[in-house]
Coordinates of C-alpha atoms in Angstrom, one line a residue:
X11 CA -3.4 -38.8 -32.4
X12 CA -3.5 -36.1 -34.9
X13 CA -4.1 -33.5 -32.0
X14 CA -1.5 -34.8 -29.4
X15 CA 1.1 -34.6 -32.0
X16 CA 0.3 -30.9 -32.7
X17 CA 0.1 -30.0 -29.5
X18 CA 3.7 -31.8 -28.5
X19 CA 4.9 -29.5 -31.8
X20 CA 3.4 -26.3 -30.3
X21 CA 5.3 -26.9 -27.0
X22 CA 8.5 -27.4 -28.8
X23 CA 7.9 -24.2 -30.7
X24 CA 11.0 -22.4 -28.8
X25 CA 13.1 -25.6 -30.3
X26 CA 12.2 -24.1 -33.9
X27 CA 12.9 -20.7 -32.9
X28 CA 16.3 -21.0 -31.0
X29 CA 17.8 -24.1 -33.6
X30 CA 19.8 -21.2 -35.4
X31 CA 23.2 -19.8 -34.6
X32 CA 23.1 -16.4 -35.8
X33 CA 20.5 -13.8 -37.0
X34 CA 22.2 -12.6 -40.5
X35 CA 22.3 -15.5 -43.4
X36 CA 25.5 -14.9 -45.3
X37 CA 23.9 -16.9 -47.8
X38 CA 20.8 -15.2 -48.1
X39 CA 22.3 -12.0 -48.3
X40 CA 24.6 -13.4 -51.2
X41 CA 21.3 -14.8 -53.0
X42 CA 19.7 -11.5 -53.0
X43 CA 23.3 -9.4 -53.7
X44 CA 22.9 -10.8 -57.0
X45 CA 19.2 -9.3 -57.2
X46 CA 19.4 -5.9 -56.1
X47 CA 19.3 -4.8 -59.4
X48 CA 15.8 -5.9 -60.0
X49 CA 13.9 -4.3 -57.3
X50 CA 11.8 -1.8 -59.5
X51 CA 11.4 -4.0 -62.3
X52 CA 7.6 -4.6 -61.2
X53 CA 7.4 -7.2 -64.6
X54 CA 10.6 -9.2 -63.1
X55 CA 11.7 -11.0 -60.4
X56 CA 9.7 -8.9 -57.2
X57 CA 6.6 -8.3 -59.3
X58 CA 4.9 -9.7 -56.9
X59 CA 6.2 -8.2 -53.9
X60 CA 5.1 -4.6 -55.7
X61 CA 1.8 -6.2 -56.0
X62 CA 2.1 -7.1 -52.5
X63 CA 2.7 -4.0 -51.2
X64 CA -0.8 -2.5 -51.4
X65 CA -2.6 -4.9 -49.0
X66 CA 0.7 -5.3 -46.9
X67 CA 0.4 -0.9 -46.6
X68 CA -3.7 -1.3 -46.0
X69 CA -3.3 -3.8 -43.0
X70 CA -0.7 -1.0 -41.3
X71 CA -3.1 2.0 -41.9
X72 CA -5.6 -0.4 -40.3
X73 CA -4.4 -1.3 -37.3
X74 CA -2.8 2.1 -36.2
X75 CA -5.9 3.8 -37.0
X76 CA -8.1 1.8 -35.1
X77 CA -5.6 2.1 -31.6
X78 CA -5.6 5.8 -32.3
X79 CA -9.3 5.1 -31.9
X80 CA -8.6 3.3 -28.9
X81 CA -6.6 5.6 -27.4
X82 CA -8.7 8.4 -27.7
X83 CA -12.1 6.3 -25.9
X84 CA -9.9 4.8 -23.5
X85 CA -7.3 7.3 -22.4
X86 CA -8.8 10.5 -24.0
X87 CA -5.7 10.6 -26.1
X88 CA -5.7 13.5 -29.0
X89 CA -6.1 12.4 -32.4
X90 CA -4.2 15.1 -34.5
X91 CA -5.8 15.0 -37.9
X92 CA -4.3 14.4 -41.0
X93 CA -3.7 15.9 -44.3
X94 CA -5.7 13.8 -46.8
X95 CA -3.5 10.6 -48.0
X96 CA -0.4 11.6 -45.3
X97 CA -2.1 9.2 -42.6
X98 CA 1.2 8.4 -40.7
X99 CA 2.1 12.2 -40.3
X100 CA 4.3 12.6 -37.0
X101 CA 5.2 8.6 -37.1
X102 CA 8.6 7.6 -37.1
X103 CA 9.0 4.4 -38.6
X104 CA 11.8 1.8 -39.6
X105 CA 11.7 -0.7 -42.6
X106 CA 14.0 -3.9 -41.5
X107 CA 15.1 -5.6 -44.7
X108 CA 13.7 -2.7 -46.9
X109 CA 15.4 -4.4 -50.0
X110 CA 15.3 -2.0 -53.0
X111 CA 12.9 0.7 -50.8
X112 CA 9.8 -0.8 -52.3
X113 CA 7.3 -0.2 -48.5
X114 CA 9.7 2.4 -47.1
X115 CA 9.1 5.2 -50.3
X116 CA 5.2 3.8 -49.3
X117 CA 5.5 4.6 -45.8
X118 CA 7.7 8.2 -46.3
X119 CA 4.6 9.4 -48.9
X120 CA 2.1 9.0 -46.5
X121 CA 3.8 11.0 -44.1
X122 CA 6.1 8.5 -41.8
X123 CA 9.6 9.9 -40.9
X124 CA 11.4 6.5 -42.5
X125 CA 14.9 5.0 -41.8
X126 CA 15.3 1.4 -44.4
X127 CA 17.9 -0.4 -43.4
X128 CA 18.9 -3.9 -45.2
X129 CA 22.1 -5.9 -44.7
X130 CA 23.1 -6.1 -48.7
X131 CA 25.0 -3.4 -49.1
X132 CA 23.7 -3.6 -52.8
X133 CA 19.8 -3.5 -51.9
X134 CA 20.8 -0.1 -49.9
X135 CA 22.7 1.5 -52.9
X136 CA 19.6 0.6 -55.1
X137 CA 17.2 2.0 -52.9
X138 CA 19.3 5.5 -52.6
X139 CA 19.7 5.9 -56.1
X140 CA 15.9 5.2 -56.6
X141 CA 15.0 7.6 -54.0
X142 CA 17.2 10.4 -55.3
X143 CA 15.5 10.7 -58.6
X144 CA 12.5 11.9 -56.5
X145 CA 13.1 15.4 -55.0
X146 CA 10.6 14.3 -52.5
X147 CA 12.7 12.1 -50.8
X148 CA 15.3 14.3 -48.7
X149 CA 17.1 12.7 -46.0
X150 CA 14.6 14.2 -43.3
X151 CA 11.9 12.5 -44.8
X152 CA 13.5 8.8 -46.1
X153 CA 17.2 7.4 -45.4
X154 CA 18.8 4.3 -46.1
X155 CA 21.4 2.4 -43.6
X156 CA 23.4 -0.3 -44.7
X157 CA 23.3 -1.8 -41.4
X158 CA 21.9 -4.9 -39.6
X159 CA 18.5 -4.6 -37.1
X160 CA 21.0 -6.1 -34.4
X161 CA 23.4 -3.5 -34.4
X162 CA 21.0 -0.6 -34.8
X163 CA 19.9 -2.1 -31.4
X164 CA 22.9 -2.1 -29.8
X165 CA 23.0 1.8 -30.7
X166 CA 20.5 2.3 -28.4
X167 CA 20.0 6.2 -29.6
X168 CA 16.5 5.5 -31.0
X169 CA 13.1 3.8 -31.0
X170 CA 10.9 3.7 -33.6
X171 CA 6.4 4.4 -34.0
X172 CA 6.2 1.5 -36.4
X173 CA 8.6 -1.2 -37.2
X174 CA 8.2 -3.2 -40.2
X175 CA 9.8 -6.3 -40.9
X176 CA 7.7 -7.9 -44.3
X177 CA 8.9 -11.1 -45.9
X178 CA 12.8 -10.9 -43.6
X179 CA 12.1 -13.3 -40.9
X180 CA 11.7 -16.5 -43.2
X181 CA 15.4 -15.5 -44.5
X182 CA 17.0 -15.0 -41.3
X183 CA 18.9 -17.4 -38.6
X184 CA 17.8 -17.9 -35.3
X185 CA 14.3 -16.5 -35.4
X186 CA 13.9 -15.7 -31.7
X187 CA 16.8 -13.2 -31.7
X188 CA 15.6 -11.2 -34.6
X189 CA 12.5 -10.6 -32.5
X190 CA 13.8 -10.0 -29.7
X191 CA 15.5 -7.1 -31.4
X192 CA 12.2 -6.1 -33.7
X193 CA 11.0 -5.6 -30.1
X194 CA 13.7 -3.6 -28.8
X195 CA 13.2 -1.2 -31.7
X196 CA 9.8 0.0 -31.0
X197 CA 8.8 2.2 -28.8
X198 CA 6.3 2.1 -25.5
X199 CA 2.9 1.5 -27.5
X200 CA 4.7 1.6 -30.8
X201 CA 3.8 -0.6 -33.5
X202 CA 5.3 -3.9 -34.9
X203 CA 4.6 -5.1 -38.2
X204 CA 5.7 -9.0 -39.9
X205 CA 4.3 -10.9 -43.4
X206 CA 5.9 -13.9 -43.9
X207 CA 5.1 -17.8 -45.0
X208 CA 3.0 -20.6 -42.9
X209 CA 5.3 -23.6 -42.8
X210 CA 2.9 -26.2 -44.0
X211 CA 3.1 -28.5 -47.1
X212 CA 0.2 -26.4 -49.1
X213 CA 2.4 -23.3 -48.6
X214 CA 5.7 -25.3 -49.8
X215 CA 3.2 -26.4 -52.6
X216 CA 3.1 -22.8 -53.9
X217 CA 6.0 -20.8 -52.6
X218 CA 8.9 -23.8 -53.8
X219 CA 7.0 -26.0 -55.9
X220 CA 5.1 -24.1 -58.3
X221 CA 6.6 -20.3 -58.1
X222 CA 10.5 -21.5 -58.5
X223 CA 10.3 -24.8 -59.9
X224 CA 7.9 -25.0 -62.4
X225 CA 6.5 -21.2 -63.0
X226 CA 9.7 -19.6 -62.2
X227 CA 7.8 -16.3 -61.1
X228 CA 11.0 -16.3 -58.2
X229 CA 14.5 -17.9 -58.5
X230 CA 15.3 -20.7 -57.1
X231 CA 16.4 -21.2 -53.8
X232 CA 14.1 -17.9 -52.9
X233 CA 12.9 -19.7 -49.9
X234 CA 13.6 -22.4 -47.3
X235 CA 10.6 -24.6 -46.1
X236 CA 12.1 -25.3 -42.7
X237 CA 12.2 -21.4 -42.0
X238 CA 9.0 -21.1 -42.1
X239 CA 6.9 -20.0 -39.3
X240 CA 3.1 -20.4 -38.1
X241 CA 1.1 -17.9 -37.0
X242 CA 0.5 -19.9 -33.6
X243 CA 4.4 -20.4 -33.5
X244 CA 4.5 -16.2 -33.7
X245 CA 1.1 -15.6 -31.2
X246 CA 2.8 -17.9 -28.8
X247 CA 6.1 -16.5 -29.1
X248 CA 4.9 -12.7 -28.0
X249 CA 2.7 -13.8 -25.4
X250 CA 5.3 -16.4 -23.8
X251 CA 8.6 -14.6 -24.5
X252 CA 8.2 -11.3 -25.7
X253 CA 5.4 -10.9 -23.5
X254 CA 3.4 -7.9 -25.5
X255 CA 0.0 -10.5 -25.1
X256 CA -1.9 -10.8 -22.1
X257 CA -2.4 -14.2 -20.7
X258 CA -5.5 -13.5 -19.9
X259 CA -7.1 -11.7 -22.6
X260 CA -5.6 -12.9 -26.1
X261 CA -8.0 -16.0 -26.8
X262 CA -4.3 -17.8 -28.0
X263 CA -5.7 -21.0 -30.1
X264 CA -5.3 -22.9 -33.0
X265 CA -4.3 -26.3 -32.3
X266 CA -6.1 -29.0 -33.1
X267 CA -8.1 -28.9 -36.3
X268 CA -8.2 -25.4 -36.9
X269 CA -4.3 -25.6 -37.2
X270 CA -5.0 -28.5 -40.4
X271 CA -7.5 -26.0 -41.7
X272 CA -5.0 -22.8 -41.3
X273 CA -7.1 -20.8 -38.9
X274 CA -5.5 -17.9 -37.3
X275 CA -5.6 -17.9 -33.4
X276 CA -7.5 -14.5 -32.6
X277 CA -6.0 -12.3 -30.5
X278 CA -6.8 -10.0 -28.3
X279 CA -7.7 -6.7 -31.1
X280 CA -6.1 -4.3 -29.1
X281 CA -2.6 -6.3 -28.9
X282 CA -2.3 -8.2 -31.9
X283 CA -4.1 -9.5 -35.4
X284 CA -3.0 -11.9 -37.9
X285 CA -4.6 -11.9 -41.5
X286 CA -3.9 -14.1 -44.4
X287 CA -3.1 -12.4 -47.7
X288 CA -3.3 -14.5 -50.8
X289 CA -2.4 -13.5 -54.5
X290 CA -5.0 -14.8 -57.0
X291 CA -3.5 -15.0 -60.6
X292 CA -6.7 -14.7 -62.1
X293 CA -7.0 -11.3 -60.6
X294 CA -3.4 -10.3 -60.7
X295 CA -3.8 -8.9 -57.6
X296 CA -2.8 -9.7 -53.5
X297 CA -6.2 -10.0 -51.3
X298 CA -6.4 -9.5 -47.8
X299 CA -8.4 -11.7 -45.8
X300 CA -10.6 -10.5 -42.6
X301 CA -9.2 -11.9 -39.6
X302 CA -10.5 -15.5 -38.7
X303 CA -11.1 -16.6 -42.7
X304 CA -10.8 -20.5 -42.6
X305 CA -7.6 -21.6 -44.2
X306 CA -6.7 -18.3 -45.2
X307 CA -3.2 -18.2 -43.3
X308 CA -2.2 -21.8 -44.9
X309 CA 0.6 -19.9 -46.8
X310 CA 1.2 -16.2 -46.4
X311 CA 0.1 -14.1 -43.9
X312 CA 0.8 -10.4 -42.0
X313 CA 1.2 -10.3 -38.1
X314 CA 0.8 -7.2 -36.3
X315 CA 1.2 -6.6 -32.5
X316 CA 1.3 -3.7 -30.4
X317 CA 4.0 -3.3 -27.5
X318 CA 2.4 -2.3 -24.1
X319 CA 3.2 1.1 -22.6
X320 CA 4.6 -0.4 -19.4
X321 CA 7.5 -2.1 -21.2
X322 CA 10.5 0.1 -22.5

């Protein structure tokens, strides 16, 4: 009974994605207005996202090293090497929701060519005036729009190595149009890189019950339980609509009992991996789980998937 009703949910997952009317959350954009000016207080209210963004930055070096591996056995693509610690040399990347500039700075010192972009006009201003007190950031090597993915889009001027979109698509509307334009973004064998929350009751447990309510590590209202998204929900959604999976070779799972026990479904490794990542307070520090950990993607996880060549 268990299983039927799981499966019946995993059918309807284009219900949960389209049940939104519009991408940007005037709301949320409101909420986090009235943060901006915490961003590189790493004691305060994103602490944890700074702790975050070391294991969040590991799982991106990761994955585009090993398809530049890939490349280079398969298609006897170059690899042009790298100075020491400037792994994403020659990469342009883009940093939806950037927030204060927290991963983009990240992504610009190791080498990326990086545009942040954020729809609160105040997240934007703090992550300039951050920047700017660093004479390596000049607007060649980091710059900040005030400007939504959508409409960047529309531009249609540019396309992007690596797009990054880490803990946005939990705070938009209408889920499926975001990604639709995520996708648009990158380019022809380009990169695409999402952390969010698992929407189950163990991660509403820790994200709503204990870190606002009773530990206050986040205010309240931070997050929204019902705009949470599965990792099966996402893996479905690129290999059914987005269509950057194969059919044939991304082994899809995860109903069933490995959805109760939060196991990942394992994609194919050369289009897509999922990971959990985990803080432990004890340790004070994020951990990124190997991809396939039982229960590890219960609560937060990072999603990457690679867009095939063939597709513009």
């Amino acid at each position: 009974m268990i299983t039927r009703s799981i499966i019946n949910k995993l059918k309807n997952t284009n219900k949960l994605f389209n049940k939104y009317l519009s991408t940007v959350n005037k709301n949320e954009v409101d909420f986090f207005s009235k943060l901006s000016k915490h961003w590189w207080d790493e004691s305060g209210e994103f602490g944890l996202l700074h702790k975050m963004n070391g294991p969040r930055v590991q799982f991106i070096l990761e994955r585009i090293e090993e398809t530049k591996k890939e490349d280079f056995l398969r298609n006897n693509i170059t690899i042009n090497s790298t100075t020491p610690g400037r792994d994403l040399e020659g990469i342009k990347a883009l940093d939806i929701g950037c927030g204060g500039g927290l991963l983009s700075e990240t992504l610009s010192r190791l080498g990326a060519t990086t545009t942040g972009i954020d729809v609160t006009e105040s997240n934007v201003k703090m992550a300039k005036l951050h920047s700017e007190q660093d004479p390596y950031f000049t607007p060649d090597r980091l710059d900040y729009q005030y400007i939504a993915a959508e409409d960047l889009a529309k531009q249609g001027e540019e396309k992007f190595d690596v797009v990054c979109a880490m803990e946005v698509i939990e705070h938009v509307d209408k889920p499926a149009e975001f990604l639709k334009t995520c996708s648009k973004l990158v380019k022809p064998g380009g990169h695409l890189f999402l952390s969010t929350i698992s929407r189950t009751s163990f991660a509403k447990l820790l994200t709503i019950t204990m870190a606002e309510d009773v530990l206050g590590l986040v205010s309240k209202g931070t997050h929204s339980h019902e705009k949470y998204i599965k990792p099966i929900e996402l893996a479905n959604y690129f290999k059914d609509e987005i269509k950057w999976f194969s059919h044939s070779d991304s082994a899809i799972d995860g109903g069933g009992f490995s959805s109760l026990i939060g196991s990942s479904p394992i994609l194919n490794r050369l289009e897509g991996q999922i990971r959990g990542i985990a803080y432990i307070p004890w340790q004070k520090r994020w951990v990124l789980f190997d991809e396939g950990t039982p229960a590890s993607t219960l609560c937060n996880y990072v999603f990457w998937a690679r867009k095939p060549m063939n597709q513009i």
